[in-house]
mmCIF file of C-alpha atoms in Angstrom:
data_model
loop_
_atom_site.group_PDB
_atom_site.id
_atom_site.type_symbol
_atom_site.label_atom_id
_atom_site.label_comp_id
_atom_site.label_asym_id
_atom_site.label_seq_id
_atom_site.Cartn_x
_atom_site.Cartn_y
_atom_site.Cartn_z
ATOM 1 C CA UNK A 93 1.878 3.131 28.363
ATOM 2 C CA UNK A 94 1.029 6.418 29.728
ATOM 3 C CA UNK A 95 -2.765 6.069 28.548
ATOM 4 C CA UNK A 96 -3.134 3.189 31.392
ATOM 5 C CA UNK A 97 -2.008 4.733 33.999
ATOM 6 C CA UNK A 98 -5.669 5.979 34.589
ATOM 7 C CA UNK A 99 -6.745 2.445 34.524
ATOM 8 C CA UNK A 100 -4.089 1.626 36.945
ATOM 9 C CA UNK A 101 -5.250 3.955 38.989
ATOM 10 C CA UNK A 102 -8.958 3.243 39.120
ATOM 11 C CA UNK A 103 -7.565 -0.555 39.354
ATOM 12 C CA UNK A 104 -6.146 0.926 42.390
ATOM 13 C CA UNK A 105 -9.041 2.874 44.014
ATOM 14 C CA UNK A 106 -10.710 -0.452 43.452
ATOM 15 C CA UNK A 107 -8.173 -2.079 45.134
ATOM 16 C CA UNK A 108 -8.669 0.313 48.183
ATOM 17 C CA UNK A 109 -12.495 0.609 48.379
ATOM 18 C CA UNK A 110 -12.768 -3.436 47.830
ATOM 19 C CA UNK A 111 -10.783 -3.698 50.884
ATOM 20 C CA UNK A 112 -12.790 -1.450 52.851
ATOM 21 C CA UNK A 113 -15.927 -3.342 52.489
ATOM 22 C CA UNK A 114 -14.207 -6.738 53.044
ATOM 23 C CA UNK A 115 -12.389 -5.056 55.893
ATOM 24 C CA UNK A 116 -15.950 -3.846 58.090
ATOM 25 C CA UNK A 117 -18.044 -6.823 57.054
ATOM 26 C CA UNK A 118 -15.444 -8.498 58.862
ATOM 27 C CA UNK A 119 -15.526 -6.461 61.994
ATOM 28 C CA UNK A 120 -18.299 -5.158 64.330
ATOM 29 C CA UNK A 121 -17.741 -1.280 63.857
ATOM 30 C CA UNK A 122 -19.104 -0.276 67.082
ATOM 31 C CA UNK A 123 -16.615 -2.751 68.795
ATOM 32 C CA UNK A 124 -13.979 -0.292 70.581
ATOM 33 C CA UNK A 125 -11.339 -3.148 72.086
ATOM 34 C CA UNK A 126 -10.944 -2.758 75.486
ATOM 35 C CA UNK A 127 -7.814 -1.325 77.009
ATOM 36 C CA UNK A 128 -7.574 -3.398 80.008
ATOM 37 C CA UNK A 129 -7.446 -6.399 78.970
ATOM 38 C CA UNK A 130 -3.775 -8.073 80.675
ATOM 39 C CA UNK A 131 -4.451 -5.012 83.541
ATOM 40 C CA UNK A 132 -6.253 -5.739 86.985
ATOM 41 C CA UNK A 133 -9.846 -5.464 86.877
ATOM 42 C CA UNK A 134 -10.630 -2.269 88.967
ATOM 43 C CA UNK A 135 -11.496 -2.460 92.234
ATOM 44 C CA UNK A 136 -15.639 -2.319 93.064
ATOM 45 C CA UNK A 137 -17.580 -3.148 95.841
ATOM 46 C CA UNK A 138 -21.245 -3.221 94.441
ATOM 47 C CA UNK A 139 -24.468 -4.792 96.362
ATOM 48 C CA UNK A 140 -25.820 -7.769 95.781
ATOM 49 C CA UNK A 141 -29.345 -7.469 93.849
ATOM 50 C CA UNK A 142 -31.349 -10.096 96.105
ATOM 51 C CA UNK A 143 -30.036 -8.376 99.053
ATOM 52 C CA UNK A 144 -28.499 -4.996 99.240
ATOM 53 C CA UNK A 145 -27.043 -5.152 103.055
ATOM 54 C CA UNK A 146 -24.416 -7.434 101.387
ATOM 55 C CA UNK A 147 -21.765 -6.335 99.042
ATOM 56 C CA UNK A 148 -19.606 -8.161 96.595
ATOM 57 C CA UNK A 149 -15.564 -6.975 96.081
ATOM 58 C CA UNK A 150 -13.231 -7.503 93.748
ATOM 59 C CA UNK A 151 -10.979 -9.233 96.603
ATOM 60 C CA UNK A 152 -14.036 -11.298 97.868
ATOM 61 C CA UNK A 153 -13.276 -13.164 93.920
ATOM 62 C CA UNK A 154 -9.266 -13.049 94.308
ATOM 63 C CA UNK A 155 -7.828 -17.010 93.573
ATOM 64 C CA UNK A 156 -10.437 -18.303 91.218
ATOM 65 C CA UNK A 157 -11.026 -17.412 87.702
ATOM 66 C CA UNK A 158 -14.768 -16.389 87.002
ATOM 67 C CA UNK A 159 -16.861 -14.518 84.461
ATOM 68 C CA UNK A 160 -18.298 -11.506 85.145
ATOM 69 C CA UNK A 161 -21.620 -10.695 82.687
ATOM 70 C CA UNK A 162 -22.743 -7.497 82.260
ATOM 71 C CA UNK A 163 -26.545 -7.212 81.467
ATOM 72 C CA UNK A 164 -29.592 -5.174 82.230
ATOM 73 C CA UNK A 165 -33.922 -6.525 81.777
ATOM 74 C CA UNK A 166 -34.379 -3.178 79.497
ATOM 75 C CA UNK A 167 -31.763 -5.070 77.101
ATOM 76 C CA UNK A 168 -32.624 -6.459 73.813
ATOM 77 C CA UNK A 169 -29.317 -8.325 73.141
ATOM 78 C CA UNK A 170 -29.219 -9.628 76.704
ATOM 79 C CA UNK A 171 -32.523 -11.411 76.076
ATOM 80 C CA UNK A 172 -30.948 -13.284 72.809
ATOM 81 C CA UNK A 173 -27.357 -14.059 75.572
ATOM 82 C CA UNK A 174 -29.926 -15.390 78.180
ATOM 83 C CA UNK A 175 -31.195 -19.007 76.743
ATOM 84 C CA UNK A 176 -27.657 -19.159 75.553
ATOM 85 C CA UNK A 177 -26.124 -18.644 79.351
ATOM 86 C CA UNK A 178 -28.854 -20.569 81.015
ATOM 87 C CA UNK A 179 -27.805 -23.494 78.379
ATOM 88 C CA UNK A 180 -23.886 -23.294 78.810
ATOM 89 C CA UNK A 181 -23.427 -21.444 82.142
ATOM 90 C CA UNK A 182 -22.661 -24.542 83.865
ATOM 91 C CA UNK A 183 -20.775 -26.451 81.561
ATOM 92 C CA UNK A 184 -18.190 -23.312 81.702
ATOM 93 C CA UNK A 185 -16.718 -24.711 85.117
ATOM 94 C CA UNK A 186 -16.277 -21.161 86.880
ATOM 95 C CA UNK A 187 -18.857 -19.010 88.708
ATOM 96 C CA UNK A 188 -20.627 -17.113 86.387
ATOM 97 C CA UNK A 189 -21.365 -13.322 88.392
ATOM 98 C CA UNK A 190 -24.459 -11.467 86.699
ATOM 99 C CA UNK A 191 -23.813 -7.468 86.794
ATOM 100 C CA UNK A 192 -26.861 -5.810 86.680
ATOM 101 C CA UNK A 193 -26.591 -2.707 84.742
ATOM 102 C CA UNK A 194 -28.456 0.657 85.049
ATOM 103 C CA UNK A 195 -31.610 -1.178 86.008
ATOM 104 C CA UNK A 196 -34.380 -1.168 88.564
ATOM 105 C CA UNK A 197 -33.826 -4.160 90.881
ATOM 106 C CA UNK A 198 -37.457 -5.425 90.891
ATOM 107 C CA UNK A 199 -37.275 -5.058 87.283
ATOM 108 C CA UNK A 200 -34.059 -7.798 87.214
ATOM 109 C CA UNK A 201 -35.671 -9.784 89.807
ATOM 110 C CA UNK A 202 -38.984 -10.347 87.881
ATOM 111 C CA UNK A 203 -36.535 -10.658 84.460
ATOM 112 C CA UNK A 204 -34.866 -13.097 86.210
ATOM 113 C CA UNK A 205 -37.749 -14.931 87.988
ATOM 114 C CA UNK A 206 -39.484 -14.442 84.480
ATOM 115 C CA UNK A 207 -36.566 -15.925 81.775
ATOM 116 C CA UNK A 208 -34.534 -18.064 84.445
ATOM 117 C CA UNK A 209 -31.276 -17.641 86.298
ATOM 118 C CA UNK A 210 -28.163 -18.452 85.993
ATOM 119 C CA UNK A 211 -26.214 -16.696 87.847
ATOM 120 C CA UNK A 212 -24.269 -17.455 90.608
ATOM 121 C CA UNK A 213 -24.277 -14.066 92.046
ATOM 122 C CA UNK A 214 -25.301 -10.919 90.655
ATOM 123 C CA UNK A 215 -24.439 -8.095 91.608
ATOM 124 C CA UNK A 216 -26.769 -4.358 91.047
ATOM 125 C CA UNK A 217 -24.678 -1.147 89.570
ATOM 126 C CA UNK A 218 -27.770 1.184 89.733
ATOM 127 C CA UNK A 219 -25.950 4.591 88.601
ATOM 128 C CA UNK A 220 -22.781 2.889 86.501
ATOM 129 C CA UNK A 221 -20.281 4.293 88.394
ATOM 130 C CA UNK A 222 -18.299 1.351 88.495
ATOM 131 C CA UNK A 223 -19.336 -0.068 84.934
ATOM 132 C CA UNK A 224 -17.297 3.410 83.680
ATOM 133 C CA UNK A 225 -14.132 1.894 85.279
ATOM 134 C CA UNK A 226 -15.083 -1.476 83.642
ATOM 135 C CA UNK A 227 -14.953 0.846 79.975
ATOM 136 C CA UNK A 228 -18.689 -0.902 79.753
ATOM 137 C CA UNK A 229 -20.147 1.053 76.981
ATOM 138 C CA UNK A 230 -23.239 -0.957 76.472
ATOM 139 C CA UNK A 231 -25.439 -4.284 77.459
ATOM 140 C CA UNK A 232 -24.340 -7.543 77.212
ATOM 141 C CA UNK A 233 -20.517 -7.317 77.609
ATOM 142 C CA UNK A 234 -18.567 -9.994 79.720
ATOM 143 C CA UNK A 235 -15.540 -10.150 81.603
ATOM 144 C CA UNK A 236 -13.016 -13.444 81.791
ATOM 145 C CA UNK A 237 -11.474 -12.427 84.840
ATOM 146 C CA UNK A 238 -8.485 -14.482 86.102
ATOM 147 C CA UNK A 239 -7.042 -15.898 89.998
ATOM 148 C CA UNK A 240 -5.105 -12.570 90.774
ATOM 149 C CA UNK A 241 -7.898 -10.421 89.173
ATOM 150 C CA UNK A 242 -6.626 -9.540 85.693
ATOM 151 C CA UNK A 243 -8.635 -8.961 83.227
ATOM 152 C CA UNK A 244 -7.873 -11.898 80.325
ATOM 153 C CA UNK A 245 -10.470 -11.643 77.453
ATOM 154 C CA UNK A 246 -13.671 -8.862 77.333
ATOM 155 C CA UNK A 247 -16.912 -10.239 74.167
ATOM 156 C CA UNK A 248 -18.714 -7.056 73.298
ATOM 157 C CA UNK A 249 -22.585 -8.037 72.390
ATOM 158 C CA UNK A 250 -24.225 -11.230 73.460
ATOM 159 C CA UNK A 251 -22.499 -15.081 73.708
ATOM 160 C CA UNK A 252 -23.915 -17.386 71.177
ATOM 161 C CA UNK A 253 -22.531 -21.020 71.212
ATOM 162 C CA UNK A 254 -20.132 -20.807 68.903
ATOM 163 C CA UNK A 255 -18.555 -17.416 70.598
ATOM 164 C CA UNK A 256 -18.787 -20.054 73.855
ATOM 165 C CA UNK A 257 -16.660 -22.792 71.815
ATOM 166 C CA UNK A 258 -14.502 -20.889 70.278
ATOM 167 C CA UNK A 259 -13.529 -18.470 72.170
ATOM 168 C CA UNK A 260 -14.458 -18.724 76.236
ATOM 169 C CA UNK A 261 -14.013 -22.275 76.182
ATOM 170 C CA UNK A 262 -9.758 -22.376 75.243
ATOM 171 C CA UNK A 263 -9.066 -19.445 77.137
ATOM 172 C CA UNK A 264 -10.963 -21.033 80.971
ATOM 173 C CA UNK A 265 -9.412 -24.368 79.787
ATOM 174 C CA UNK A 266 -6.091 -22.138 79.484
ATOM 175 C CA UNK A 267 -6.815 -20.491 83.034
ATOM 176 C CA UNK A 268 -7.059 -24.287 84.762
ATOM 177 C CA UNK A 269 -3.218 -24.657 82.846
ATOM 178 C CA UNK A 270 -2.128 -21.474 84.802
ATOM 179 C CA UNK A 271 -3.301 -22.816 87.904
ATOM 180 C CA UNK A 272 -0.918 -24.822 90.559
ATOM 181 C CA UNK B 99 -46.576 32.810 55.061
ATOM 182 C CA UNK B 100 -50.074 31.533 55.839
ATOM 183 C CA UNK B 101 -51.538 30.516 59.287
ATOM 184 C CA UNK B 102 -50.832 26.721 58.884
ATOM 185 C CA UNK B 103 -47.174 27.511 57.726
ATOM 186 C CA UNK B 104 -46.501 29.952 60.365
ATOM 187 C CA UNK B 105 -47.603 27.673 62.707
ATOM 188 C CA UNK B 106 -45.632 24.525 61.417
ATOM 189 C CA UNK B 107 -42.970 26.519 61.531
ATOM 190 C CA UNK B 108 -43.612 27.180 64.996
ATOM 191 C CA UNK B 109 -43.746 23.809 66.076
ATOM 192 C CA UNK B 110 -40.520 22.958 63.912
ATOM 193 C CA UNK B 111 -38.865 25.683 66.058
ATOM 194 C CA UNK B 112 -40.151 24.715 69.230
ATOM 195 C CA UNK B 113 -39.047 21.476 68.345
ATOM 196 C CA UNK B 114 -35.566 21.968 67.631
ATOM 197 C CA UNK B 115 -35.112 24.071 70.817
ATOM 198 C CA UNK B 116 -36.009 21.208 73.396
ATOM 199 C CA UNK B 117 -33.519 18.925 71.137
ATOM 200 C CA UNK B 118 -30.977 21.351 72.014
ATOM 201 C CA UNK B 119 -32.088 21.630 75.377
ATOM 202 C CA UNK B 120 -32.139 18.191 76.272
ATOM 203 C CA UNK B 121 -28.699 17.566 75.209
ATOM 204 C CA UNK B 122 -27.135 19.665 77.638
ATOM 205 C CA UNK B 123 -28.746 19.015 81.393
ATOM 206 C CA UNK B 124 -28.407 21.634 83.551
ATOM 207 C CA UNK B 125 -24.852 21.432 85.428
ATOM 208 C CA UNK B 126 -23.711 23.438 88.544
ATOM 209 C CA UNK B 127 -21.292 25.572 86.846
ATOM 210 C CA UNK B 128 -19.422 27.632 88.536
ATOM 211 C CA UNK B 129 -18.822 30.469 86.231
ATOM 212 C CA UNK B 130 -19.231 30.853 82.744
ATOM 213 C CA UNK B 131 -15.226 29.778 82.298
ATOM 214 C CA UNK B 132 -15.863 26.641 83.742
ATOM 215 C CA UNK B 133 -19.100 26.061 81.508
ATOM 216 C CA UNK B 134 -16.711 26.535 78.521
ATOM 217 C CA UNK B 135 -13.595 24.299 79.928
ATOM 218 C CA UNK B 136 -16.546 22.091 80.155
ATOM 219 C CA UNK B 137 -17.748 22.580 76.781
ATOM 220 C CA UNK B 138 -14.684 22.565 74.879
ATOM 221 C CA UNK B 139 -13.651 19.106 76.598
ATOM 222 C CA UNK B 140 -16.869 16.902 75.888
ATOM 223 C CA UNK B 141 -16.537 18.465 72.688
ATOM 224 C CA UNK B 142 -13.115 16.522 71.665
ATOM 225 C CA UNK B 143 -14.411 13.474 73.501
ATOM 226 C CA UNK B 144 -16.613 11.033 71.558
ATOM 227 C CA UNK B 145 -20.015 9.190 72.725
ATOM 228 C CA UNK B 146 -19.250 5.846 72.189
ATOM 229 C CA UNK B 147 -23.074 4.631 71.959
ATOM 230 C CA UNK B 148 -23.589 6.371 69.113
ATOM 231 C CA UNK B 149 -20.752 6.797 67.969
ATOM 232 C CA UNK B 150 -20.676 9.468 65.332
ATOM 233 C CA UNK B 151 -21.141 12.301 68.481
ATOM 234 C CA UNK B 152 -19.790 13.926 70.815
ATOM 235 C CA UNK B 153 -19.915 13.937 74.509
ATOM 236 C CA UNK B 154 -21.335 17.578 74.131
ATOM 237 C CA UNK B 155 -24.243 16.732 71.681
ATOM 238 C CA UNK B 156 -24.804 13.105 72.718
ATOM 239 C CA UNK B 157 -28.480 12.171 74.464
ATOM 240 C CA UNK B 158 -27.148 9.188 74.826
ATOM 241 C CA UNK B 159 -27.721 7.858 78.896
ATOM 242 C CA UNK B 160 -24.312 7.003 78.813
ATOM 243 C CA UNK B 161 -22.711 10.507 77.517
ATOM 244 C CA UNK B 162 -24.754 12.398 80.167
ATOM 245 C CA UNK B 163 -22.810 9.538 82.564
ATOM 246 C CA UNK B 164 -19.477 10.739 81.275
ATOM 247 C CA UNK B 165 -20.759 14.032 81.188
ATOM 248 C CA UNK B 166 -20.790 14.358 84.658
ATOM 249 C CA UNK B 167 -17.930 12.036 85.295
ATOM 250 C CA UNK B 168 -16.080 14.755 83.420
ATOM 251 C CA UNK B 169 -17.806 17.931 85.100
ATOM 252 C CA UNK B 170 -16.887 15.712 88.686
ATOM 253 C CA UNK B 171 -13.137 15.024 87.589
ATOM 254 C CA UNK B 172 -12.652 18.528 86.974
ATOM 255 C CA UNK B 173 -14.285 19.662 90.122
ATOM 256 C CA UNK B 174 -11.609 17.292 92.077
ATOM 257 C CA UNK B 175 -9.287 19.968 89.646
ATOM 258 C CA UNK B 176 -7.908 16.929 87.162
ATOM 259 C CA UNK B 177 -6.460 18.948 84.458
ATOM 260 C CA UNK B 178 -8.055 18.305 80.502
ATOM 261 C CA UNK B 179 -5.592 15.815 80.058
ATOM 262 C CA UNK B 180 -5.661 13.796 82.678
ATOM 263 C CA UNK B 181 -9.349 13.740 82.456
ATOM 264 C CA UNK B 182 -8.856 12.523 78.833
ATOM 265 C CA UNK B 183 -6.012 9.900 79.847
ATOM 266 C CA UNK B 184 -8.939 8.639 82.728
ATOM 267 C CA UNK B 185 -11.750 7.688 79.748
ATOM 268 C CA UNK B 186 -8.303 6.793 77.637
ATOM 269 C CA UNK B 187 -7.303 4.339 80.161
ATOM 270 C CA UNK B 188 -11.052 2.815 80.411
ATOM 271 C CA UNK B 189 -12.435 3.485 77.024
ATOM 272 C CA UNK B 190 -8.990 3.409 75.011
ATOM 273 C CA UNK B 191 -7.275 5.761 72.531
ATOM 274 C CA UNK B 192 -10.936 5.742 70.426
ATOM 275 C CA UNK B 193 -12.801 8.301 72.626
ATOM 276 C CA UNK B 194 -10.288 11.278 71.392
ATOM 277 C CA UNK B 195 -11.694 12.984 68.438
ATOM 278 C CA UNK B 196 -8.381 14.367 67.866
ATOM 279 C CA UNK B 197 -6.258 10.928 68.069
ATOM 280 C CA UNK B 198 -2.133 11.955 69.223
ATOM 281 C CA UNK B 199 0.730 11.785 66.920
ATOM 282 C CA UNK B 200 2.070 8.610 67.561
ATOM 283 C CA UNK B 201 3.256 5.390 65.887
ATOM 284 C CA UNK B 202 -0.659 3.969 65.945
ATOM 285 C CA UNK B 203 -1.389 7.369 63.893
ATOM 286 C CA UNK B 204 1.068 7.974 61.551
ATOM 287 C CA UNK B 205 -0.782 6.843 58.708
ATOM 288 C CA UNK B 206 -4.454 8.620 59.934
ATOM 289 C CA UNK B 207 -2.154 11.436 60.531
ATOM 290 C CA UNK B 208 0.280 11.612 57.092
ATOM 291 C CA UNK B 209 -1.643 9.190 54.892
ATOM 292 C CA UNK B 210 -3.608 11.579 53.149
ATOM 293 C CA UNK B 211 -0.531 14.124 52.330
ATOM 294 C CA UNK B 212 1.190 11.129 51.355
ATOM 295 C CA UNK B 213 -1.662 10.232 48.747
ATOM 296 C CA UNK B 214 -1.414 13.881 47.657
ATOM 297 C CA UNK B 215 2.195 13.824 46.827
ATOM 298 C CA UNK B 216 1.916 10.366 45.022
ATOM 299 C CA UNK B 217 -0.444 11.720 42.467
ATOM 300 C CA UNK B 218 1.574 15.186 42.282
ATOM 301 C CA UNK B 219 4.407 12.769 41.641
ATOM 302 C CA UNK B 220 2.132 11.639 38.461
ATOM 303 C CA UNK B 221 0.746 14.759 37.426
ATOM 304 C CA UNK B 222 4.862 16.568 37.330
ATOM 305 C CA UNK B 223 5.635 13.424 35.721
ATOM 306 C CA UNK B 224 3.185 13.675 33.421
ATOM 307 C CA UNK B 225 3.875 16.776 32.268
ATOM 308 C CA UNK B 226 7.310 16.663 31.764
ATOM 309 C CA UNK B 227 7.187 14.033 29.799
ATOM 310 C CA UNK B 228 4.768 15.442 27.289
ATOM 311 C CA UNK B 229 6.724 18.849 27.421
ATOM 312 C CA UNK B 230 9.516 16.741 25.785
ATOM 313 C CA UNK B 231 7.951 15.438 23.604
ATOM 314 C CA UNK B 232 5.705 17.971 22.038
ATOM 315 C CA UNK B 233 9.168 19.525 20.299
ATOM 316 C CA UNK B 234 8.687 15.951 17.940
ATOM 317 C CA UNK B 235 5.039 16.112 18.177
ATOM 318 C CA UNK B 236 4.546 20.149 16.450
ATOM 319 C CA UNK B 237 6.253 18.346 13.229
ATOM 320 C CA UNK B 238 4.345 15.095 13.163
ATOM 321 C CA UNK B 239 0.335 14.815 12.061
ATOM 322 C CA UNK B 240 -1.445 14.507 15.513
ATOM 323 C CA UNK B 241 -4.810 13.602 17.029
ATOM 324 C CA UNK B 242 -6.829 16.203 18.512
ATOM 325 C CA UNK B 243 -3.951 16.710 21.172
ATOM 326 C CA UNK B 244 -6.495 15.578 24.858
ATOM 327 C CA UNK B 245 -4.509 11.966 25.256
ATOM 328 C CA UNK B 246 -6.428 10.998 27.701
#
């Protein structure tokens, strides 16, 4: 019996390390779950990309759910996400607000002109100060914000058609049911 | 030392010095104490872009922004705990390199000690069993003794 103890110990370690491998392939290690989900979105007031004299504030968007999509012209993964937003953005049925993150406005405008503009409105955070309040640590990131201004869902990394279908659309449908 | 090697050594030293200087962008510290406090604080905070680095050492763009944010909060008179909480509110506890002890981190804190205790218990049981078996084994012919 005691001869089997090392074998059991070995099998236990195999199970432990196997679990570690399985766990780390199943989810993105770099993904930091946001503590802001279920909490009111931070107050913001940021200039429009195409007309910096106008600003968009959080209060302006209360009353309807919308998707805030953090992007930048320098961000490679945003280029992967862009065609998906171009194809699916309209079918979401809620406003799509672009959040241009730490970007040169001229670069962002050129990028949107070249690849198309899926957004109803684009705001620019050149310094990235407001983005810290949102807990942004990379691009793309997206926030689904409900009619009361509460963050209901955050996507870290690019949207794919599958993620939109499985994660985003059911949540938008649920928000619609909530609304009177 | 041969001249080419000396040159190479100089270049490498210079490059290392530049890399270190780049990580620490100049902030207008009032005095040495403020700088020490800032360095201590940013060493305890994780950079979210390159997650194996702390805020003090990271060259990432976001790390620089967060260093400036921390500096600004210090200037507003916030305590170290308030500044940490400010970042935890935005980026979750993941930013803390020294996680606080609570229900979610119990296993993280005491898991290694538990494994050590379990291993110690196995060793103790084995030794006790052997020492009991030893008198019997002394009379009987045995193998060379190192069972496993």
